[in-house]
């Protein structure tokens, strides 16, 4: 993405550059998907280097991973990487991963309070007719139930901060670039949206993505990757139908949501792979 922004610096942001918009966004999208596929392949070879049993399965059943582009193929690498970590640390849990460095007890308490406040606000914001007494009862009920799930709520808060940090970095990088200005309508919608990429839908034990996030990856990211990769957008048969375009969810089918999902997947793998390398270095004599 940095390469894409830098490549656009010389062309300006005037309307004369707009014909380049789709070409640049499509090229950047393809480079990002291709780079991610190669990274996952390298992760598999690293696991095969350290685990001879997995090496046999990988070499003889490697076709199961395909091109490492589909969600199921990425999820296989994700679950296998966690399995390899658990061979060194049986107590490892994806929710214990250090998503953001330097999380102390005070910050965890703040995150917990923020998550509770957010739940309460969502519950009563659309119910203006409720009395103050009823709203107070709702608050107390949510707070009481949340205490029993405090650890889970804190993890969700940490993941939410993790996702927000990714988005903030993307905004700082793209905000005044041609990538944003050239497609301002889609960019501004992505920038102000908080409904698609939510903490509960990423990095669950056994699932890289969940719910709407997984659906968007399957129905948009991977399909658009195939359209771009084969240069068939002008005449192929799997273009979006009018029914698809008319759906409310179609507004999420734009390059900035695709970029965000790809970077989210990349960042998740980076952190899990770092944990894997740490386990390898600290336990060099584990027998398989």
C-alpha positions as a LaTeX table, in Angstrom:
\begin{tabular}{lrrr}
\hline
Residue & $x$ (\AA) & $y$ (\AA) & $z$ (\AA) \\
\hline
Unk1 & 0.00 & 0.00 & 0.00 \\
Unk2 & 2.89 & 2.35 & 0.76 \\
Unk3 & 4.29 & 1.57 & $-2.69$ \\
Unk4 & 0.91 & 2.39 & $-4.23$ \\
Unk5 & 0.66 & 5.74 & $-2.45$ \\
Unk6 & 4.25 & 6.66 & $-3.38$ \\
Unk7 & 3.71 & 5.65 & $-7.01$ \\
Unk8 & 0.82 & 8.12 & $-7.25$ \\
Unk9 & 2.69 & 11.14 & $-5.88$ \\
Unk10 & 3.92 & 12.21 & $-9.29$ \\
Unk11 & 0.54 & 12.26 & $-11.03$ \\
Unk12 & $-1.30$ & 14.72 & $-8.79$ \\
Unk13 & $-4.96$ & 14.57 & $-7.83$ \\
Unk14 & $-6.61$ & 16.54 & $-10.63$ \\
Unk15 & $-9.47$ & 15.24 & $-12.73$ \\
Unk16 & $-7.07$ & 14.54 & $-15.59$ \\
Unk17 & $-5.65$ & 11.67 & $-13.48$ \\
Unk18 & $-9.03$ & 10.05 & $-12.76$ \\
Unk19 & $-8.89$ & 7.62 & $-15.73$ \\
Unk20 & $-5.96$ & 6.01 & $-13.91$ \\
Unk21 & $-7.99$ & 5.41 & $-10.75$ \\
Unk22 & $-9.45$ & 1.98 & $-11.42$ \\
Unk23 & $-6.26$ & 0.74 & $-13.04$ \\
Unk24 & $-4.12$ & 1.78 & $-10.05$ \\
Unk25 & $-6.55$ & 0.43 & $-7.43$ \\
Unk26 & $-6.90$ & $-2.85$ & $-9.30$ \\
Unk27 & $-3.13$ & $-3.24$ & $-9.69$ \\
Unk28 & $-2.53$ & $-2.46$ & $-6.02$ \\
Unk29 & $-5.24$ & $-4.92$ & $-4.97$ \\
Unk30 & $-3.67$ & $-7.69$ & $-7.06$ \\
Unk31 & $-0.20$ & $-7.01$ & $-5.66$ \\
Unk32 & $-1.55$ & $-7.16$ & $-2.09$ \\
Unk33 & $-3.41$ & $-10.43$ & $-2.65$ \\
Unk34 & $-0.41$ & $-11.97$ & $-4.39$ \\
Unk35 & 1.99 & $-10.91$ & $-1.64$ \\
Unk36 & $-0.27$ & $-12.41$ & 1.01 \\
Unk37 & $-0.51$ & $-15.71$ & $-0.82$ \\
Unk38 & 3.30 & $-15.92$ & $-1.01$ \\
Unk39 & 3.63 & $-15.08$ & 2.69 \\
Unk40 & 1.32 & $-17.94$ & 3.64 \\
Unk41 & 3.28 & $-20.31$ & 1.43 \\
Unk42 & 6.48 & $-19.25$ & 3.20 \\
Unk43 & 4.84 & $-19.82$ & 6.60 \\
Unk44 & 3.93 & $-23.36$ & 5.52 \\
Unk45 & 7.50 & $-24.07$ & 4.43 \\
Unk46 & 8.77 & $-22.73$ & 7.75 \\
Unk47 & 6.46 & $-25.10$ & 9.63 \\
Unk48 & 7.55 & $-27.95$ & 7.34 \\
Unk49 & 11.20 & $-27.16$ & 8.11 \\
Unk50 & 10.65 & $-27.52$ & 11.86 \\
Unk51 & 8.07 & $-30.33$ & 11.92 \\
Unk52 & 8.90 & $-33.40$ & 9.82 \\
Unk53 & 5.46 & $-34.92$ & 10.23 \\
Unk54 & 3.84 & $-31.78$ & 8.88 \\
Unk55 & 6.45 & $-31.66$ & 6.13 \\
Unk56 & 5.27 & $-35.04$ & 4.84 \\
Unk57 & 1.63 & $-33.91$ & 4.86 \\
Unk58 & 2.46 & $-30.56$ & 3.27 \\
Unk59 & 4.51 & $-32.03$ & 0.44 \\
Unk60 & 2.11 & $-34.89$ & $-0.31$ \\
Unk61 & $-1.13$ & $-33.01$ & 0.32 \\
Unk62 & $-0.01$ & $-29.51$ & $-0.54$ \\
Unk63 & $-2.65$ & $-29.19$ & $-3.24$ \\
Unk64 & $-5.22$ & $-28.82$ & $-0.46$ \\
Unk65 & $-3.94$ & $-25.26$ & 0.00 \\
Unk66 & $-4.50$ & $-24.39$ & $-3.65$ \\
Unk67 & $-3.27$ & $-20.88$ & $-4.40$ \\
Unk68 & $-3.63$ & $-19.78$ & $-0.75$ \\
Unk69 & $-6.25$ & $-17.27$ & $-1.89$ \\
Unk70 & $-9.63$ & $-18.68$ & $-0.81$ \\
Unk71 & $-10.81$ & $-18.25$ & 2.76 \\
Unk72 & $-10.75$ & $-21.99$ & 3.49 \\
Unk73 & $-7.15$ & $-22.19$ & 2.28 \\
Unk74 & $-6.07$ & $-19.27$ & 4.46 \\
Unk75 & $-7.96$ & $-20.71$ & 7.41 \\
Unk76 & $-6.10$ & $-24.03$ & 7.05 \\
Unk77 & $-2.79$ & $-22.21$ & 7.41 \\
Unk78 & $-4.20$ & $-20.27$ & 10.37 \\
Unk79 & $-5.37$ & $-23.38$ & 12.23 \\
Unk80 & $-2.20$ & $-25.31$ & 11.38 \\
Unk81 & $-0.02$ & $-22.52$ & 12.73 \\
Unk82 & $-1.95$ & $-22.57$ & 16.00 \\
Unk83 & $-1.58$ & $-26.37$ & 16.15 \\
Unk84 & 2.17 & $-26.01$ & 15.75 \\
Unk85 & 2.31 & $-23.45$ & 18.58 \\
Unk86 & 0.33 & $-25.79$ & 20.83 \\
Unk87 & 2.91 & $-28.51$ & 20.31 \\
Unk88 & 5.28 & $-26.23$ & 22.21 \\
Unk89 & 2.74 & $-24.62$ & 24.53 \\
Unk90 & $-0.38$ & $-26.69$ & 25.16 \\
Unk91 & $-2.01$ & $-23.84$ & 27.07 \\
Unk92 & $-1.78$ & $-21.41$ & 24.16 \\
Unk93 & $-5.05$ & $-19.66$ & 23.34 \\
Unk94 & $-5.58$ & $-17.17$ & 20.53 \\
Unk95 & $-7.27$ & $-14.83$ & 23.00 \\
Unk96 & $-4.09$ & $-14.72$ & 25.08 \\
Unk97 & $-2.07$ & $-13.46$ & 22.15 \\
Unk98 & $-0.49$ & $-10.09$ & 22.79 \\
Unk99 & $-2.53$ & $-8.15$ & 20.24 \\
Unk100 & $-1.34$ & $-4.77$ & 21.46 \\
Unk101 & 1.94 & $-4.33$ & 23.30 \\
Unk102 & 1.92 & $-2.83$ & 26.78 \\
Unk103 & $-1.59$ & $-3.74$ & 27.96 \\
Unk104 & $-1.54$ & $-3.17$ & 31.73 \\
Unk105 & $-4.28$ & $-3.73$ & 34.31 \\
Unk106 & $-5.42$ & $-0.08$ & 34.28 \\
Unk107 & $-5.82$ & $-0.07$ & 30.51 \\
Unk108 & $-7.70$ & $-3.37$ & 30.63 \\
Unk109 & $-10.11$ & $-1.85$ & 33.15 \\
Unk110 & $-10.59$ & 1.19 & 30.90 \\
Unk111 & $-11.27$ & $-1.09$ & 27.92 \\
Unk112 & $-13.82$ & $-3.03$ & 29.95 \\
Unk113 & $-15.64$ & 0.16 & 30.93 \\
Unk114 & $-15.58$ & 1.42 & 27.33 \\
Unk115 & $-17.07$ & $-1.84$ & 26.04 \\
Unk116 & $-19.85$ & $-1.73$ & 28.68 \\
Unk117 & $-20.63$ & 1.90 & 27.86 \\
Unk118 & $-20.79$ & 1.03 & 24.16 \\
Unk119 & $-23.19$ & $-1.87$ & 24.81 \\
Unk120 & $-25.45$ & 0.33 & 26.91 \\
Unk121 & $-25.46$ & 3.10 & 24.32 \\
Unk122 & $-26.42$ & 0.70 & 21.52 \\
Unk123 & $-29.19$ & $-0.82$ & 23.63 \\
Unk124 & $-30.95$ & 2.43 & 24.52 \\
Unk125 & $-30.02$ & 4.79 & 21.66 \\
Unk126 & $-32.89$ & 3.68 & 19.43 \\
Unk127 & $-35.47$ & 3.60 & 22.21 \\
Unk128 & $-36.23$ & 7.26 & 22.93 \\
Unk129 & $-39.62$ & 6.46 & 24.45 \\
Unk130 & $-38.08$ & 4.60 & 27.39 \\
Unk131 & $-38.31$ & 6.25 & 30.76 \\
Unk132 & $-35.18$ & 7.11 & 32.74 \\
Unk133 & $-36.05$ & 4.42 & 35.24 \\
Unk134 & $-36.23$ & 1.77 & 32.49 \\
Unk135 & $-32.94$ & 2.96 & 31.01 \\
Unk136 & $-31.32$ & 2.73 & 34.42 \\
Unk137 & $-32.60$ & $-0.84$ & 34.80 \\
Unk138 & $-31.17$ & $-1.74$ & 31.39 \\
Unk139 & $-27.79$ & $-0.28$ & 32.38 \\
Unk140 & $-27.71$ & $-2.23$ & 35.62 \\
Unk141 & $-28.73$ & $-5.46$ & 33.87 \\
Unk142 & $-25.97$ & $-5.13$ & 31.25 \\
Unk143 & $-23.37$ & $-4.26$ & 33.88 \\
Unk144 & $-24.36$ & $-7.23$ & 36.04 \\
Unk145 & $-24.22$ & $-9.72$ & 33.16 \\
Unk146 & $-20.96$ & $-8.28$ & 31.84 \\
Unk147 & $-19.05$ & $-8.85$ & 35.08 \\
Unk148 & $-19.38$ & $-12.62$ & 34.56 \\
Unk149 & $-17.85$ & $-12.24$ & 31.08 \\
Unk150 & $-15.24$ & $-9.65$ & 32.01 \\
Unk151 & $-12.22$ & $-11.46$ & 30.54 \\
Unk152 & $-13.98$ & $-12.07$ & 27.22 \\
Unk153 & $-15.12$ & $-8.44$ & 27.02 \\
Unk154 & $-11.60$ & $-7.18$ & 27.72 \\
Unk155 & $-10.23$ & $-9.39$ & 24.93 \\
Unk156 & $-12.84$ & $-7.94$ & 22.56 \\
Unk157 & $-11.81$ & $-4.46$ & 23.64 \\
Unk158 & $-8.15$ & $-5.24$ & 22.96 \\
Unk159 & $-8.99$ & $-6.66$ & 19.53 \\
Unk160 & $-11.12$ & $-3.60$ & 18.79 \\
Unk161 & $-8.15$ & $-1.35$ & 19.62 \\
Unk162 & $-6.00$ & $-3.57$ & 17.42 \\
Unk163 & $-8.43$ & $-3.14$ & 14.50 \\
Unk164 & $-8.70$ & 0.61 & 15.12 \\
Unk165 & $-4.90$ & 0.93 & 15.07 \\
Unk166 & $-4.80$ & $-0.75$ & 11.64 \\
Unk167 & $-7.47$ & 1.58 & 10.30 \\
Unk168 & $-5.73$ & 4.66 & 11.75 \\
Unk169 & $-2.47$ & 3.71 & 10.03 \\
Unk170 & $-4.29$ & 3.22 & 6.72 \\
Unk171 & $-6.00$ & 6.61 & 7.04 \\
Unk172 & $-2.74$ & 8.40 & 7.84 \\
Unk173 & $-1.16$ & 6.79 & 4.80 \\
Unk174 & $-3.97$ & 7.37 & 2.29 \\
Unk175 & $-5.94$ & 10.42 & 3.49 \\
Unk176 & $-4.39$ & 13.00 & 1.15 \\
Unk177 & $-3.24$ & 10.59 & $-1.54$ \\
Unk178 & $-4.68$ & 10.03 & $-4.99$ \\
Unk179 & $-5.97$ & 6.64 & $-3.83$ \\
Unk180 & $-8.41$ & 8.41 & $-1.49$ \\
Unk181 & $-9.12$ & 11.58 & $-3.45$ \\
Unk182 & $-9.56$ & 9.69 & $-6.72$ \\
Unk183 & $-12.29$ & 7.50 & $-5.20$ \\
Unk184 & $-13.50$ & 9.82 & $-2.44$ \\
Unk185 & $-17.05$ & 8.48 & $-2.20$ \\
Unk186 & $-15.96$ & 4.92 & $-1.42$ \\
Unk187 & $-13.03$ & 6.07 & 0.68 \\
Unk188 & $-15.10$ & 8.36 & 2.91 \\
Unk189 & $-17.73$ & 5.64 & 3.41 \\
Unk190 & $-15.03$ & 3.17 & 4.49 \\
Unk191 & $-13.35$ & 5.79 & 6.69 \\
Unk192 & $-16.56$ & 6.56 & 8.61 \\
Unk193 & $-17.91$ & 3.00 & 8.81 \\
Unk194 & $-17.50$ & 0.84 & 11.90 \\
Unk195 & $-20.00$ & $-1.94$ & 11.16 \\
Unk196 & $-18.15$ & $-4.46$ & 8.99 \\
Unk197 & $-14.84$ & $-5.14$ & 10.72 \\
Unk198 & $-15.68$ & $-5.74$ & 14.37 \\
Unk199 & $-13.67$ & $-7.52$ & 17.06 \\
Unk200 & $-16.04$ & $-10.46$ & 17.51 \\
Unk201 & $-15.58$ & $-11.49$ & 13.87 \\
Unk202 & $-11.82$ & $-11.98$ & 13.71 \\
Unk203 & $-9.25$ & $-14.40$ & 15.11 \\
Unk204 & $-11.46$ & $-16.88$ & 16.93 \\
Unk205 & $-9.94$ & $-20.23$ & 17.85 \\
Unk206 & $-10.43$ & $-22.27$ & 14.70 \\
Unk207 & $-11.72$ & $-19.40$ & 12.53 \\
Unk208 & $-9.68$ & $-16.64$ & 11.00 \\
Unk209 & $-12.82$ & $-14.64$ & 10.12 \\
Unk210 & $-16.45$ & $-14.98$ & 11.14 \\
Unk211 & $-19.96$ & $-13.87$ & 10.11 \\
Unk212 & $-20.18$ & $-10.73$ & 7.93 \\
Unk213 & $-16.41$ & $-10.45$ & 7.65 \\
Unk214 & $-16.06$ & $-13.97$ & 6.28 \\
Unk215 & $-19.06$ & $-13.46$ & 3.98 \\
Unk216 & $-17.54$ & $-10.29$ & 2.54 \\
Unk217 & $-14.23$ & $-12.05$ & 1.95 \\
Unk218 & $-15.95$ & $-14.96$ & 0.18 \\
Unk219 & $-18.48$ & $-12.92$ & $-1.81$ \\
Unk220 & $-16.37$ & $-9.92$ & $-2.72$ \\
Unk221 & $-12.63$ & $-10.03$ & $-1.99$ \\
Unk222 & $-11.86$ & $-13.42$ & $-3.51$ \\
Unk223 & $-14.32$ & $-13.04$ & $-6.39$ \\
Unk224 & $-12.91$ & $-9.64$ & $-7.29$ \\
Unk225 & $-9.41$ & $-11.04$ & $-7.04$ \\
Unk226 & $-10.30$ & $-13.63$ & $-9.70$ \\
Unk227 & $-11.91$ & $-10.98$ & $-11.92$ \\
Unk228 & $-8.82$ & $-8.80$ & $-11.78$ \\
Unk229 & $-6.30$ & $-11.64$ & $-12.05$ \\
Unk230 & $-7.78$ & $-12.98$ & $-15.28$ \\
Unk231 & $-8.50$ & $-9.63$ & $-16.93$ \\
Unk232 & $-12.04$ & $-10.67$ & $-17.77$ \\
Unk233 & $-14.10$ & $-7.85$ & $-16.24$ \\
Unk234 & $-15.35$ & $-6.70$ & $-19.64$ \\
Unk235 & $-16.99$ & $-9.96$ & $-20.72$ \\
Unk236 & $-16.88$ & $-12.64$ & $-18.04$ \\
Unk237 & $-20.05$ & $-14.21$ & $-16.71$ \\
Unk238 & $-19.44$ & $-13.82$ & $-12.97$ \\
Unk239 & $-19.83$ & $-10.05$ & $-12.79$ \\
Unk240 & $-22.26$ & $-8.80$ & $-10.09$ \\
Unk241 & $-25.89$ & $-9.11$ & $-11.15$ \\
Unk242 & $-28.40$ & $-6.26$ & $-10.81$ \\
Unk243 & $-29.89$ & $-8.08$ & $-7.82$ \\
Unk244 & $-26.48$ & $-8.17$ & $-6.15$ \\
Unk245 & $-25.82$ & $-4.51$ & $-6.86$ \\
Unk246 & $-29.20$ & $-3.54$ & $-5.40$ \\
Unk247 & $-28.48$ & $-5.27$ & $-2.06$ \\
Unk248 & $-27.74$ & $-3.02$ & 0.93 \\
Unk249 & $-24.50$ & $-4.89$ & 1.61 \\
Unk250 & $-23.11$ & $-4.11$ & $-1.86$ \\
Unk251 & $-21.88$ & $-0.72$ & $-0.66$ \\
Unk252 & $-19.18$ & $-2.60$ & 1.23 \\
Unk253 & $-17.84$ & $-3.96$ & $-2.06$ \\
Unk254 & $-15.19$ & $-1.33$ & $-2.60$ \\
Unk255 & $-11.41$ & $-1.37$ & $-2.67$ \\
Unk256 & $-10.88$ & 0.20 & 0.75 \\
Unk257 & $-12.83$ & $-2.50$ & 2.57 \\
Unk258 & $-10.91$ & $-5.07$ & 0.53 \\
Unk259 & $-7.61$ & $-3.46$ & 1.49 \\
Unk260 & $-8.64$ & $-3.32$ & 5.15 \\
Unk261 & $-9.62$ & $-7.00$ & 5.25 \\
Unk262 & $-6.38$ & $-8.07$ & 3.56 \\
Unk263 & $-4.27$ & $-6.00$ & 5.97 \\
Unk264 & $-6.24$ & $-7.32$ & 8.95 \\
Unk265 & $-5.54$ & $-10.91$ & 7.86 \\
Unk266 & $-1.89$ & $-10.01$ & 7.34 \\
Unk267 & $-1.56$ & $-8.45$ & 10.80 \\
Unk268 & $-3.22$ & $-11.46$ & 12.47 \\
Unk269 & $-0.77$ & $-13.82$ & 10.77 \\
Unk270 & 2.18 & $-11.59$ & 11.71 \\
Unk271 & 1.33 & $-11.81$ & 15.41 \\
Unk272 & 0.64 & $-15.54$ & 15.40 \\
Unk273 & 3.81 & $-16.21$ & 13.41 \\
Unk274 & 5.83 & $-14.10$ & 15.87 \\
Unk275 & 4.43 & $-16.27$ & 18.67 \\
Unk276 & 5.37 & $-19.40$ & 16.71 \\
Unk277 & 8.96 & $-18.21$ & 16.20 \\
Unk278 & 9.23 & $-17.31$ & 19.88 \\
Unk279 & 8.12 & $-20.83$ & 20.85 \\
Unk280 & 10.61 & $-22.37$ & 18.41 \\
Unk281 & 13.48 & $-20.31$ & 19.82 \\
Unk282 & 12.57 & $-21.00$ & 23.46 \\
Unk283 & 11.91 & $-24.74$ & 22.96 \\
Unk284 & 14.42 & $-25.98$ & 20.37 \\
Unk285 & 14.35 & $-29.64$ & 21.44 \\
Unk286 & 10.66 & $-30.47$ & 21.25 \\
Unk287 & 10.14 & $-34.00$ & 19.88 \\
Unk288 & 7.29 & $-34.68$ & 17.40 \\
\hline
\end{tabular}
